[in-house]
Amino acid sequence: LLPGDLCESGSQLRPHIVWFGEAVPLLEKAIEITASADILLIIGTSMQVYPAASLINYIGSHTPIYFIDPKPNISARDFNNLTVISEKAVKGMESFIELIN
């Protein structure tokens, strides 16, 4: 969207993003999906923006978690089912694929 893109009532169209302080749409559905996941793959995030960062807490204790980030700020000490891949996304995904094959 660009400044000046208006809706039919003449108001500025809003981008499809969540601003700080706003509720996350469908967060309950995201929690439900996370809780039933067979694996959780987290790529390139600071894990500091909530409530999205809290989704990791809904994963089952025996469900594998893989965290790919060149400067990870969570560790296997935080979650017993966590594997940290300290690489950029493309290289980290290659390493992830090798690990699961």
Tab-separated table of C-alpha atoms in Angstrom:
chain	number	residue	atom	x	y	z
A	1	LEU	CA	0.000	0.000	0.000
A	2	LEU	CA	1.093	3.531	-0.675
A	3	PRO	CA	0.095	6.820	0.933
A	4	GLY	CA	-3.009	7.930	-0.899
A	5	ASP	CA	-4.397	4.420	-1.482
A	6	LEU	CA	-7.915	4.826	-0.162
A	7	CYS	CA	-10.836	2.540	0.622
A	8	GLU	CA	-14.293	3.094	-0.821
A	9	SER	CA	-15.173	5.439	2.083
A	10	GLY	CA	-12.127	7.620	1.409
A	11	SER	CA	-9.920	6.541	4.337
A	12	GLN	CA	-6.280	5.558	3.941
A	13	LEU	CA	-5.954	1.799	3.451
A	14	ARG	CA	-4.097	0.063	6.226
A	15	PRO	CA	-1.279	-2.431	5.585
A	16	HIS	CA	-1.939	-6.025	6.608
A	17	ILE	CA	0.427	-5.997	9.596
A	18	VAL	CA	0.152	-5.955	13.363
A	19	TRP	CA	1.415	-2.789	15.027
A	20	PHE	CA	3.064	-2.841	18.452
A	21	GLY	CA	0.440	-2.902	21.161
A	22	GLU	CA	-2.248	-4.440	18.937
A	23	ALA	CA	-3.806	-7.851	19.428
A	24	VAL	CA	-2.550	-10.547	17.066
A	25	PRO	CA	-5.388	-11.863	14.901
A	26	LEU	CA	-5.969	-15.613	15.158
A	27	LEU	CA	-3.462	-16.032	17.994
A	28	GLU	CA	-5.655	-18.725	19.548
A	29	LYS	CA	-5.563	-20.667	16.256
A	30	ALA	CA	-1.755	-20.293	16.126
A	31	ILE	CA	-1.538	-21.676	19.679
A	32	GLU	CA	-3.754	-24.620	18.712
A	33	ILE	CA	-1.624	-25.410	15.652
A	34	THR	CA	1.615	-25.079	17.640
A	35	ALA	CA	0.331	-27.349	20.416
A	36	SER	CA	-0.484	-30.087	17.910
A	37	ALA	CA	2.668	-29.753	15.790
A	38	ASP	CA	4.996	-32.700	15.162
A	39	ILE	CA	7.969	-30.338	14.919
A	40	LEU	CA	8.577	-26.608	15.467
A	41	LEU	CA	10.980	-24.775	13.162
A	42	ILE	CA	11.895	-21.200	14.116
A	43	ILE	CA	13.963	-19.203	11.638
A	44	GLY	CA	15.612	-15.801	12.032
A	45	THR	CA	13.876	-14.114	14.930
A	46	SER	CA	15.022	-12.384	18.079
A	47	MET	CA	12.353	-14.243	20.077
A	48	GLN	CA	11.671	-10.896	21.760
A	49	VAL	CA	8.380	-9.839	20.138
A	50	TYR	CA	5.361	-11.070	22.049
A	51	PRO	CA	2.890	-12.661	21.887
A	52	ALA	CA	4.348	-14.474	18.837
A	53	ALA	CA	7.534	-15.385	20.738
A	54	SER	CA	5.414	-17.143	23.349
A	55	LEU	CA	4.222	-19.774	20.862
A	56	ILE	CA	7.295	-21.878	21.673
A	57	ASN	CA	5.811	-22.411	25.146
A	58	TYR	CA	2.824	-24.263	23.673
A	59	ILE	CA	4.873	-26.995	21.994
A	60	GLY	CA	4.811	-30.445	23.554
A	61	SER	CA	7.756	-31.323	25.794
A	62	HIS	CA	8.770	-34.179	23.471
A	63	THR	CA	8.208	-32.289	20.218
A	64	PRO	CA	11.491	-31.343	18.536
A	65	ILE	CA	12.219	-27.628	18.241
A	66	TYR	CA	14.805	-26.333	15.763
A	67	PHE	CA	15.941	-22.719	16.015
A	68	ILE	CA	17.926	-21.303	13.096
A	69	ASP	CA	19.569	-17.930	13.670
A	70	PRO	CA	23.152	-16.654	13.281
A	71	LYS	CA	22.984	-15.094	16.759
A	72	PRO	CA	20.573	-17.291	18.697
A	73	ASN	CA	19.381	-15.972	22.022
A	74	ILE	CA	17.770	-19.157	23.300
A	75	SER	CA	19.633	-22.367	24.013
A	76	ALA	CA	19.165	-26.025	24.772
A	77	ARG	CA	19.344	-25.037	28.441
A	78	ASP	CA	16.002	-23.272	27.922
A	79	PHE	CA	14.219	-26.254	26.320
A	80	ASN	CA	15.316	-29.896	26.547
A	81	ASN	CA	13.875	-30.607	23.087
A	82	LEU	CA	15.679	-27.715	21.328
A	83	THR	CA	18.362	-27.943	18.663
A	84	VAL	CA	20.043	-24.629	17.868
A	85	ILE	CA	21.541	-24.106	14.425
A	86	SER	CA	23.716	-20.969	14.622
A	87	GLU	CA	23.663	-20.066	10.950
A	88	LYS	CA	21.905	-17.715	8.543
A	89	ALA	CA	18.580	-18.965	7.187
A	90	VAL	CA	19.706	-20.510	3.876
A	91	LYS	CA	22.708	-22.356	5.330
A	92	GLY	CA	20.714	-23.197	8.457
A	93	MET	CA	17.960	-24.798	6.396
A	94	GLU	CA	20.563	-26.920	4.617
A	95	SER	CA	21.887	-28.032	8.016
A	96	PHE	CA	18.339	-28.675	9.252
A	97	ILE	CA	17.571	-30.887	6.253
A	98	GLU	CA	20.777	-32.846	6.860
A	99	LEU	CA	19.822	-33.316	10.526
A	100	ILE	CA	16.356	-34.670	9.853
A	101	ASN	CA	17.366	-36.958	6.961
